[in-house]
XYZ file of C-alpha atoms in Angstrom:
582
model
C -41.238 19.659 7.295
C -39.044 20.755 10.184
C -37.395 17.319 10.304
C -36.581 17.517 6.580
C -35.114 20.988 7.025
C -33.087 19.751 9.996
C -31.797 16.775 7.992
C -30.852 19.033 5.078
C -29.038 21.360 7.462
C -27.046 18.463 8.898
C -26.070 17.278 5.405
C -24.979 20.765 4.334
C -23.060 21.256 7.563
C -21.304 17.879 7.081
C -20.350 18.822 3.526
C -19.006 22.123 4.806
C -16.936 20.424 7.502
C -15.592 17.819 5.040
C -14.717 20.503 2.489
C -13.089 22.665 5.134
C -11.011 19.743 6.369
C -9.809 18.955 2.870
C -8.985 22.612 2.287
C -6.884 22.718 5.437
C -5.135 19.514 4.384
C -4.274 21.004 1.023
C -3.039 24.356 2.289
C -0.973 22.675 5.007
C 0.802 20.162 2.783
C 4.504 20.834 3.157
C 6.505 20.393 -0.006
C 9.961 21.581 -0.853
C 10.855 23.931 -3.658
C 11.973 20.917 -5.686
C 8.502 19.346 -5.497
C 9.932 15.993 -4.439
C 6.466 14.541 -3.766
C 3.335 14.779 -5.898
C 0.050 13.693 -4.297
C -2.031 11.589 -6.715
C -5.310 13.024 -7.930
C -8.235 12.135 -5.671
C -5.979 11.384 -2.724
C -5.618 11.457 0.343
C -8.382 9.048 1.392
C -9.987 9.156 4.833
C -12.263 6.405 6.150
C -14.385 6.993 9.244
C -15.065 3.371 10.221
C -16.387 4.034 13.732
C -17.114 6.758 16.255
C -13.814 6.115 18.039
C -10.152 5.666 17.136
C -9.343 3.708 13.961
C -5.790 2.968 12.760
C -4.252 1.355 9.649
C -1.297 -0.909 10.388
C -0.622 -2.357 6.945
C -1.567 -2.053 3.266
C -0.830 -4.498 0.456
C -1.319 -3.641 -3.251
C -3.120 -6.295 -5.356
C -2.035 -7.245 -8.873
C -4.735 -9.788 -9.753
C -3.652 -10.346 -13.360
C 0.115 -10.182 -12.655
C 0.528 -7.600 -15.396
C 2.412 -5.047 -13.290
C -0.712 -2.932 -12.754
C -2.156 -2.398 -9.286
C -5.815 -3.449 -9.188
C -6.469 -2.299 -5.629
C -5.354 -2.600 -2.020
C -6.005 -4.753 1.022
C -5.989 -2.550 4.125
C -5.682 -4.004 7.641
C -5.900 -2.380 11.050
C -8.237 -1.823 13.965
C -11.466 0.060 14.619
C -13.206 1.161 17.772
C -15.952 -1.283 18.720
C -17.850 1.377 20.641
C -18.308 2.011 24.348
C -16.467 -0.512 26.494
C -16.168 -3.066 23.694
C -12.554 -2.157 22.878
C -10.979 -2.608 19.428
C -11.891 -4.935 16.570
C -9.764 -6.354 13.781
C -10.853 -4.651 10.568
C -9.866 -5.508 6.978
C -11.227 -3.916 3.830
C -10.483 -3.942 0.123
C -10.107 -0.765 -1.910
C -10.155 -0.134 -5.640
C -7.058 1.168 -7.403
C -8.301 4.765 -7.020
C -8.729 4.348 -3.274
C -12.524 4.037 -3.230
C -14.164 1.213 -1.310
C -14.514 -2.099 -3.138
C -18.226 -2.993 -2.978
C -18.140 -6.585 -4.252
C -17.755 -9.807 -2.310
C -17.893 -10.026 1.473
C -16.079 -6.789 2.262
C -15.334 -5.198 4.702
C -14.344 -7.794 7.310
C -15.001 -7.000 10.966
C -13.551 -9.602 13.336
C -15.261 -8.468 16.506
C -15.458 -9.527 20.124
C -16.358 -8.145 23.536
C -14.027 -6.040 25.665
C -11.175 -6.879 23.340
C -8.006 -5.075 22.311
C -7.732 -6.606 18.852
C -5.747 -5.446 15.822
C -4.569 -6.701 12.431
C -0.902 -5.730 12.128
C 0.151 -7.220 8.779
C -1.350 -8.351 5.496
C 0.273 -10.441 2.765
C -0.812 -11.663 -0.683
C 0.195 -15.305 -1.189
C 1.567 -16.731 -4.464
C -1.848 -18.315 -5.134
C -3.594 -14.929 -4.665
C -4.999 -15.480 -1.185
C -4.931 -12.906 1.594
C -3.058 -13.578 4.832
C -3.717 -11.333 7.828
C -2.094 -11.588 11.251
C -2.519 -9.713 14.511
C -3.816 -10.329 18.005
C -7.112 -11.254 19.629
C -7.921 -11.022 23.321
C -10.010 -14.053 24.254
C -10.172 -16.889 26.797
C -9.293 -19.446 24.112
C -6.326 -20.887 26.044
C -7.616 -20.336 29.597
C -9.875 -22.892 31.245
C -10.959 -20.364 33.876
C -12.361 -18.009 31.253
C -9.672 -15.365 31.836
C -8.978 -13.357 28.686
C -5.495 -12.695 27.356
C -4.018 -11.685 24.024
C -3.386 -14.443 21.487
C -1.528 -14.366 18.189
C -4.087 -14.549 15.383
C -3.890 -15.505 11.692
C -6.593 -15.695 9.023
C -6.589 -16.536 5.324
C -9.188 -15.026 2.978
C -10.051 -15.221 -0.700
C -9.880 -12.039 -2.762
C -13.651 -11.692 -2.432
C -13.347 -11.540 1.362
C -14.701 -15.027 2.049
C -12.840 -17.544 4.192
C -10.207 -19.559 2.342
C -10.774 -23.303 2.167
C -9.755 -25.032 5.393
C -9.810 -21.882 7.524
C -12.434 -21.482 10.249
C -14.608 -18.416 10.592
C -12.894 -15.929 12.876
C -9.386 -17.194 12.143
C -6.951 -19.286 14.176
C -5.492 -18.244 17.524
C -2.028 -19.259 18.727
C -0.600 -18.822 22.197
C -0.880 -19.889 25.810
C -1.830 -18.554 29.226
C 0.165 -15.326 28.770
C -0.125 -12.467 26.296
C 0.914 -13.428 22.751
C 0.797 -11.389 19.531
C 1.591 -11.780 15.816
C 3.099 -8.669 14.230
C 4.224 -9.883 10.802
C 3.586 -12.722 8.373
C 5.262 -13.721 5.116
C 4.365 -16.382 2.545
C 7.219 -18.820 1.970
C 5.044 -20.663 -0.560
C 1.349 -21.247 -1.194
C 1.339 -23.734 1.696
C 3.898 -22.355 4.119
C 3.819 -19.095 6.079
C 6.258 -17.648 8.599
C 4.881 -15.636 11.558
C 6.764 -13.378 13.996
C 5.579 -11.676 17.156
C 5.663 -11.964 20.939
C 5.255 -14.984 23.225
C 4.279 -15.006 26.875
C 4.051 -18.072 29.112
C 5.402 -21.358 27.775
C 2.121 -23.261 27.585
C -0.044 -24.667 24.760
C 1.426 -23.382 21.450
C 4.252 -21.391 23.080
C 7.608 -23.214 23.463
C 8.217 -24.315 27.043
C 11.465 -22.334 27.379
C 9.619 -19.006 27.033
C 10.480 -16.654 29.888
C 6.881 -15.534 30.400
C 7.437 -11.792 30.253
C 7.699 -11.477 26.480
C 10.077 -13.079 23.947
C 10.647 -12.945 20.220
C 8.334 -15.665 18.851
C 8.779 -17.114 15.355
C 6.768 -20.053 14.026
C 5.979 -21.676 10.697
C 2.436 -22.750 9.740
C 1.151 -24.752 6.788
C -1.549 -23.806 4.292
C -4.379 -24.551 6.738
C -2.793 -22.856 9.737
C -1.224 -25.782 11.607
C 2.146 -25.106 13.251
C 4.776 -27.254 11.506
C 6.548 -29.608 13.916
C 10.027 -28.415 14.843
C 9.471 -24.910 13.459
C 8.348 -23.019 16.530
C 10.903 -21.123 18.646
C 11.326 -18.234 21.061
C 14.430 -16.030 21.224
C 15.641 -13.694 23.976
C 18.709 -12.143 25.564
C 20.699 -12.955 28.698
C 19.044 -10.433 31.036
C 17.006 -12.626 33.369
C 15.323 -9.744 35.196
C 13.705 -7.950 32.287
C 11.676 -9.045 29.279
C 8.997 -7.605 27.062
C 10.820 -8.614 23.871
C 8.854 -8.706 20.648
C 9.654 -9.386 17.000
C 8.061 -6.836 14.672
C 9.195 -7.663 11.148
C 10.287 -10.471 8.812
C 12.430 -10.327 5.682
C 13.049 -13.492 3.660
C 16.590 -13.677 2.290
C 16.136 -14.146 -1.448
C 19.498 -15.928 -1.686
C 19.132 -18.563 1.016
C 15.477 -18.497 2.090
C 16.519 -17.716 5.676
C 14.268 -15.504 7.813
C 15.679 -12.188 9.062
C 13.800 -10.925 12.123
C 13.928 -7.505 13.795
C 12.202 -5.969 16.795
C 12.686 -4.726 20.360
C 14.611 -6.736 22.958
C 14.728 -5.626 26.601
C 16.296 -8.867 27.785
C 19.234 -8.057 25.479
C 20.363 -5.201 27.757
C 22.886 -5.869 30.536
C 21.596 -7.549 33.664
C 19.224 -5.367 35.665
C 18.550 -2.815 32.914
C 15.175 -2.431 31.176
C 16.114 -0.509 28.002
C 15.301 -2.163 24.680
C 17.890 -2.976 22.034
C 17.662 -4.084 18.402
C 18.152 -7.827 18.117
C 18.592 -9.010 14.517
C 18.171 -12.733 13.877
C 18.830 -14.808 10.771
C 16.980 -18.123 11.111
C 17.406 -21.065 8.706
C 14.238 -22.246 6.970
C 14.424 -25.491 8.974
C 14.729 -23.478 12.244
C 18.297 -24.625 12.829
C 20.949 -22.585 14.631
C 20.383 -18.873 14.103
C 22.824 -16.017 13.527
C 22.321 -12.887 15.615
C 23.601 -9.349 16.060
C 22.710 -6.759 18.696
C 22.535 -3.021 18.005
C 21.793 -0.045 20.219
C 24.295 -0.408 23.054
C 27.745 1.155 22.780
C 29.110 -0.320 25.999
C 28.428 2.818 28.038
C 25.079 4.440 27.306
C 21.878 2.455 27.790
C 18.881 3.863 25.974
C 15.903 2.525 24.025
C 16.452 1.267 20.484
C 14.434 -1.015 18.238
C 13.170 -1.793 14.748
C 9.640 -1.822 13.349
C 10.641 -3.097 9.907
C 13.558 -4.832 8.229
C 14.041 -5.230 4.468
C 16.636 -6.917 2.305
C 18.750 -4.371 0.463
C 19.908 -5.042 -3.065
C 23.055 -3.757 -4.697
C 20.979 -3.266 -7.824
C 17.255 -2.839 -7.237
C 15.319 -5.852 -8.479
C 18.428 -8.053 -8.723
C 19.015 -10.339 -5.756
C 22.685 -11.295 -5.698
C 24.949 -12.944 -3.177
C 26.183 -10.473 -0.580
C 23.110 -8.244 -0.342
C 22.433 -6.938 3.163
C 19.541 -5.694 5.302
C 18.238 -2.346 6.503
C 16.015 -1.820 9.522
C 13.996 1.265 10.469
C 12.796 2.098 13.953
C 13.650 4.494 16.718
C 16.324 5.519 19.138
C 15.586 7.298 22.401
C 18.893 8.513 23.798
C 19.411 11.390 26.187
C 20.388 13.962 25.069
C 20.547 12.322 21.645
C 21.380 13.804 18.286
C 18.634 16.420 18.412
C 17.375 16.255 21.995
C 15.981 13.746 24.447
C 13.065 12.435 22.361
C 12.677 9.642 19.810
C 14.488 9.858 16.473
C 14.138 7.819 13.301
C 16.906 5.198 13.467
C 18.157 3.238 10.445
C 20.720 0.433 10.686
C 22.300 -1.035 7.556
C 24.035 -4.413 7.747
C 26.001 -6.797 5.619
C 24.573 -10.160 4.584
C 25.910 -11.734 7.810
C 24.121 -9.019 9.886
C 27.402 -7.266 10.779
C 27.492 -3.481 10.546
C 27.831 -1.898 7.112
C 30.710 0.503 7.673
C 29.851 2.410 4.476
C 26.585 3.598 6.023
C 26.781 7.166 7.344
C 26.847 7.249 11.165
C 27.442 10.938 11.850
C 24.408 11.346 14.109
C 23.696 8.318 16.277
C 24.073 7.496 19.959
C 24.376 3.729 19.688
C 27.118 1.533 18.260
C 25.816 1.752 14.678
C 23.245 3.272 12.358
C 22.042 6.753 11.546
C 19.459 8.987 13.232
C 17.071 11.427 11.575
C 14.582 13.924 12.987
C 14.402 16.886 15.333
C 13.966 17.921 18.950
C 10.537 16.396 19.460
C 9.207 12.867 18.934
C 10.118 11.187 15.618
C 9.264 7.478 15.195
C 10.373 5.595 12.071
C 7.980 2.803 11.105
C 8.486 1.742 7.489
C 11.059 1.736 4.683
C 11.211 0.845 0.979
C 14.261 0.706 -1.244
C 14.309 2.843 -4.378
C 16.870 2.740 -7.153
C 19.049 5.495 -5.682
C 18.475 5.087 -1.944
C 15.606 4.518 0.488
C 12.316 6.123 1.511
C 11.543 6.247 5.239
C 8.108 6.908 6.744
C 6.788 7.487 10.228
C 5.566 10.125 12.659
C 7.105 13.468 13.611
C 6.320 16.266 16.050
C 9.491 18.181 15.226
C 9.900 21.321 13.144
C 13.068 23.345 12.803
C 10.976 26.436 11.982
C 9.495 26.427 15.473
C 12.475 25.227 17.505
C 15.981 26.471 17.973
C 17.873 23.477 16.651
C 20.608 23.803 14.049
C 20.688 20.054 13.411
C 16.923 19.523 13.055
C 16.114 17.869 9.755
C 12.300 18.114 9.789
C 11.812 20.977 7.374
C 8.095 21.493 7.912
C 5.115 20.358 9.956
C 1.446 21.251 9.706
C 1.443 23.287 12.844
C 3.001 25.869 10.513
C -0.670 26.532 9.765
C -1.478 27.130 13.441
C 0.391 27.591 16.692
C -0.620 24.142 17.920
C 1.993 21.386 17.924
C 0.738 18.333 15.989
C 1.954 14.980 14.782
C 2.638 14.620 11.078
C 3.435 11.908 8.577
C 7.128 12.388 7.886
C 8.739 11.060 4.703
C 12.493 11.176 4.255
C 14.689 10.064 1.385
C 18.192 8.917 2.241
C 21.048 7.867 -0.008
C 22.550 4.403 -0.079
C 25.148 5.558 2.440
C 22.612 7.109 4.807
C 22.763 10.835 4.037
C 19.459 12.718 4.175
C 18.522 13.817 0.628
C 15.131 15.447 1.267
C 12.182 15.245 3.624
C 8.503 16.084 3.352
C 5.486 16.326 5.636
C 2.028 15.026 4.711
C -1.280 15.334 6.520
C -3.937 17.651 7.854
C -3.860 20.381 10.479
C -4.568 17.753 13.164
C -2.514 14.771 14.284
C -1.438 12.400 11.511
C 0.868 9.393 11.487
C 2.184 6.660 9.195
C 2.737 3.013 10.113
C 3.286 1.600 6.631
C 4.862 2.646 3.330
C 4.576 0.431 0.229
C 5.637 0.592 -3.405
C 2.651 0.595 -5.791
C 3.853 0.751 -9.406
C 5.885 2.999 -11.682
C 7.020 5.917 -9.536
C 4.056 5.633 -7.120
C 3.930 4.735 -3.430
C 1.255 4.587 -0.743
C 1.631 5.613 2.890
C -1.039 4.928 5.501
C -1.837 5.249 9.178
C -4.251 7.708 10.759
C -5.539 11.257 10.744
C -7.432 13.029 13.520
C -10.945 14.357 13.004
C -12.339 17.561 14.465
C -13.742 15.645 17.464
C -10.324 14.186 18.303
C -10.931 10.656 16.989
C -8.407 8.885 14.772
C -9.578 7.782 11.301
C -7.994 5.626 8.615
C -5.783 7.736 6.348
C -4.074 6.776 3.079
C -2.013 8.898 0.703
C -0.836 7.805 -2.727
C 2.037 9.887 -4.070
C 4.789 9.802 -6.645
C 8.422 10.855 -6.611
C 10.634 11.667 -9.609
C 11.646 8.446 -11.347
C 15.290 7.948 -10.446
C 15.886 5.155 -12.962
C 16.462 7.659 -15.754
C 19.407 9.088 -13.820
C 21.170 5.745 -13.380
C 24.174 4.798 -15.448
C 24.256 1.599 -17.484
C 26.558 0.086 -14.847
C 24.003 0.832 -12.102
C 21.070 -0.458 -14.129
C 22.233 -3.534 -16.064
C 20.138 -5.202 -18.736
C 21.468 -8.686 -17.979
C 18.539 -10.465 -16.314
C 17.777 -14.127 -15.784
C 14.095 -14.746 -16.492
C 11.757 -17.699 -15.965
C 8.537 -18.344 -17.844
C 5.819 -19.211 -17.020
C 6.075 -18.138 -13.418
C 4.326 -19.615 -11.430
C 4.766 -22.944 -13.198
C 2.753 -26.142 -12.878
C 4.832 -28.495 -14.997
C 7.855 -27.061 -16.752
C 9.417 -23.666 -17.340
C 12.061 -22.062 -19.511
C 15.057 -20.069 -18.303
C 16.394 -17.269 -20.501
C 19.419 -14.989 -20.241
C 20.719 -12.354 -22.654
C 24.235 -11.074 -21.989
C 25.775 -7.929 -23.386
C 28.977 -9.908 -24.018
C 28.647 -12.249 -27.009
C 30.237 -15.212 -25.269
C 29.961 -18.913 -26.125
C 30.433 -21.369 -23.291
C 28.854 -24.192 -21.332
C 27.470 -23.413 -17.853
C 25.579 -25.198 -15.089
C 22.035 -24.076 -14.343
C 21.164 -24.852 -10.718
C 17.710 -25.185 -9.165
C 17.915 -24.383 -5.425
C 15.350 -24.560 -2.630
C 14.730 -21.669 -0.216
C 17.461 -22.965 2.117
C 20.019 -22.745 -0.707
C 20.236 -26.525 -1.176
C 20.766 -27.709 -4.742
C 17.802 -29.717 -6.010
C 19.071 -30.303 -9.529
C 21.724 -29.077 -11.967
C 21.433 -28.873 -15.747
C 24.152 -28.261 -18.296
C 23.235 -25.331 -20.558
C 24.906 -23.633 -23.496
C 25.354 -19.891 -23.995
C 25.515 -19.124 -27.708
C 26.471 -15.647 -28.833
C 25.554 -14.294 -25.379
C 22.106 -15.918 -25.348
C 20.815 -18.800 -23.232
C 17.522 -20.689 -23.527
C 16.957 -23.769 -21.387
C 13.806 -25.806 -20.723
C 13.422 -27.294 -17.222
C 10.957 -30.020 -16.235
C 9.609 -29.307 -12.741
C 7.639 -32.531 -12.258
C 10.030 -33.603 -9.487
C 9.634 -30.300 -7.600
C 7.068 -29.889 -4.843
C 4.994 -26.713 -4.582
C 6.969 -23.768 -3.200
C 9.625 -21.122 -3.904
C 12.844 -21.999 -5.757
C 15.795 -20.204 -7.301
C 17.170 -20.741 -10.798
C 20.854 -19.748 -10.692
C 23.755 -19.502 -13.145
C 27.303 -18.367 -12.323
C 29.306 -16.869 -15.203
C 32.812 -15.527 -14.621
C 32.161 -15.299 -10.862
C 28.976 -13.270 -11.404
C 25.640 -14.681 -10.203
C 22.456 -14.495 -12.281
C 19.314 -15.828 -10.660
C 15.551 -15.631 -10.630
C 12.790 -16.821 -8.314
C 10.452 -19.496 -9.619
C 7.181 -20.564 -7.971
C 6.024 -24.146 -8.453
C 2.309 -24.828 -8.045
C 1.558 -28.519 -8.532
């Protein structure tokens, strides 16, 4: 009887603690008078996966039926393995409302002993498979049994089982040094690009690797084999310092080239160990790359780098020639814009990676970009483009209510609720030219942080990372929220109706291309089919009648992969992606 009473007491106490935590989270949510952010009903979601620290590194929405409706999420990160066992790779599937998906073989726990493992990125392939990349610490490449970190990739089915051709536990890539995979993107159903860090030039790592950390980019096929000739390391001219690592990939929707961002210590002048932002643009065939370096103004050497890079579009959803790229990360200058700690740092570039001079640079200590934040630590980790600017997400400890700082932009933090300084998820909206529009703080009264921000559907987004429990452990934390739909405020010029469409997409045999112009023109045009490198595969003469075009294309000669259908009319480009699945 006493044991039953004790058990009941524990349950009631747990409910009390959970309810109290949620109450604190609600009363400490910082929102502006304009109510820029609305938390979705039933959110936030907290998952206590282990007794130690658990962190989400990436989230990917799933649209199983390709009807524009989110059916759920794939969440990837790490969990505490307990005791001295270190961290395990952990992947789980959630329903659309954020509850745990109970079907299939979920969750996935890729465990080991005394490891420091993590899944850093997740991607849904065109054929609805799940790609996950990260790092595993094993002795896979060491004959003496010495463990080191290896880049790791795994492909799963939507039910959590291993995809055909992929071994249980995934595939490791690397050599005798420490190697990691931080991002992965699907080029097609059978081609994936991976970016991370390479150590010693042995085994899978190119022989010219410096050994102390280089950008590492390699291309694998549908079963995980590195494609010959598509495996390179990149680094700066500083021979004394290293620890370079690529953190993010963006695929140029015009040319299929890979844009890579990260942190590069070897890019600093000789003898210095501060990191800089090295942006690379690599051809799909791994030919000669373009590069630009940001973060050094010729005088001041401080830490700069990027956690994510995205392709920006002049009109959201319309990839046209001349679009650029925006990276989000951190700067750590002294004294800096707001003090001597980290700030959010956004750099906007042209298509050729050169600086976008239209981007506001009023508060930055490097040679380009814009800083955001306050006197304490502010790390920018993720960015999405919206139709009238960008949303930035990361971690902040700043608060201009608690500090004497006229420039501080962090309007609120949850230590408003107490006198204890905490970390918070910080969301900031900036305009297309870099001005801060608004900022919000999300989380509980403890430490909270965001490593990923993704668009969901409609006016909804999801941000994820960690929250801290009452015992000091980090737990998985996800928040779905909405912002006012900006599309209604756009003019017709900003939001054109002229769109090139392809149907069906993906296609297995043939597809039709359609275009409806506002101008009722009649003329003959050439419809091009291009590969991801921008090479013309075929060209078809088509007729626009009264502003309307309908053209049927046979794709029997096209191999499986991504292509572009493109038409140029009066110097204006209309194009659409098409996926071929033979």
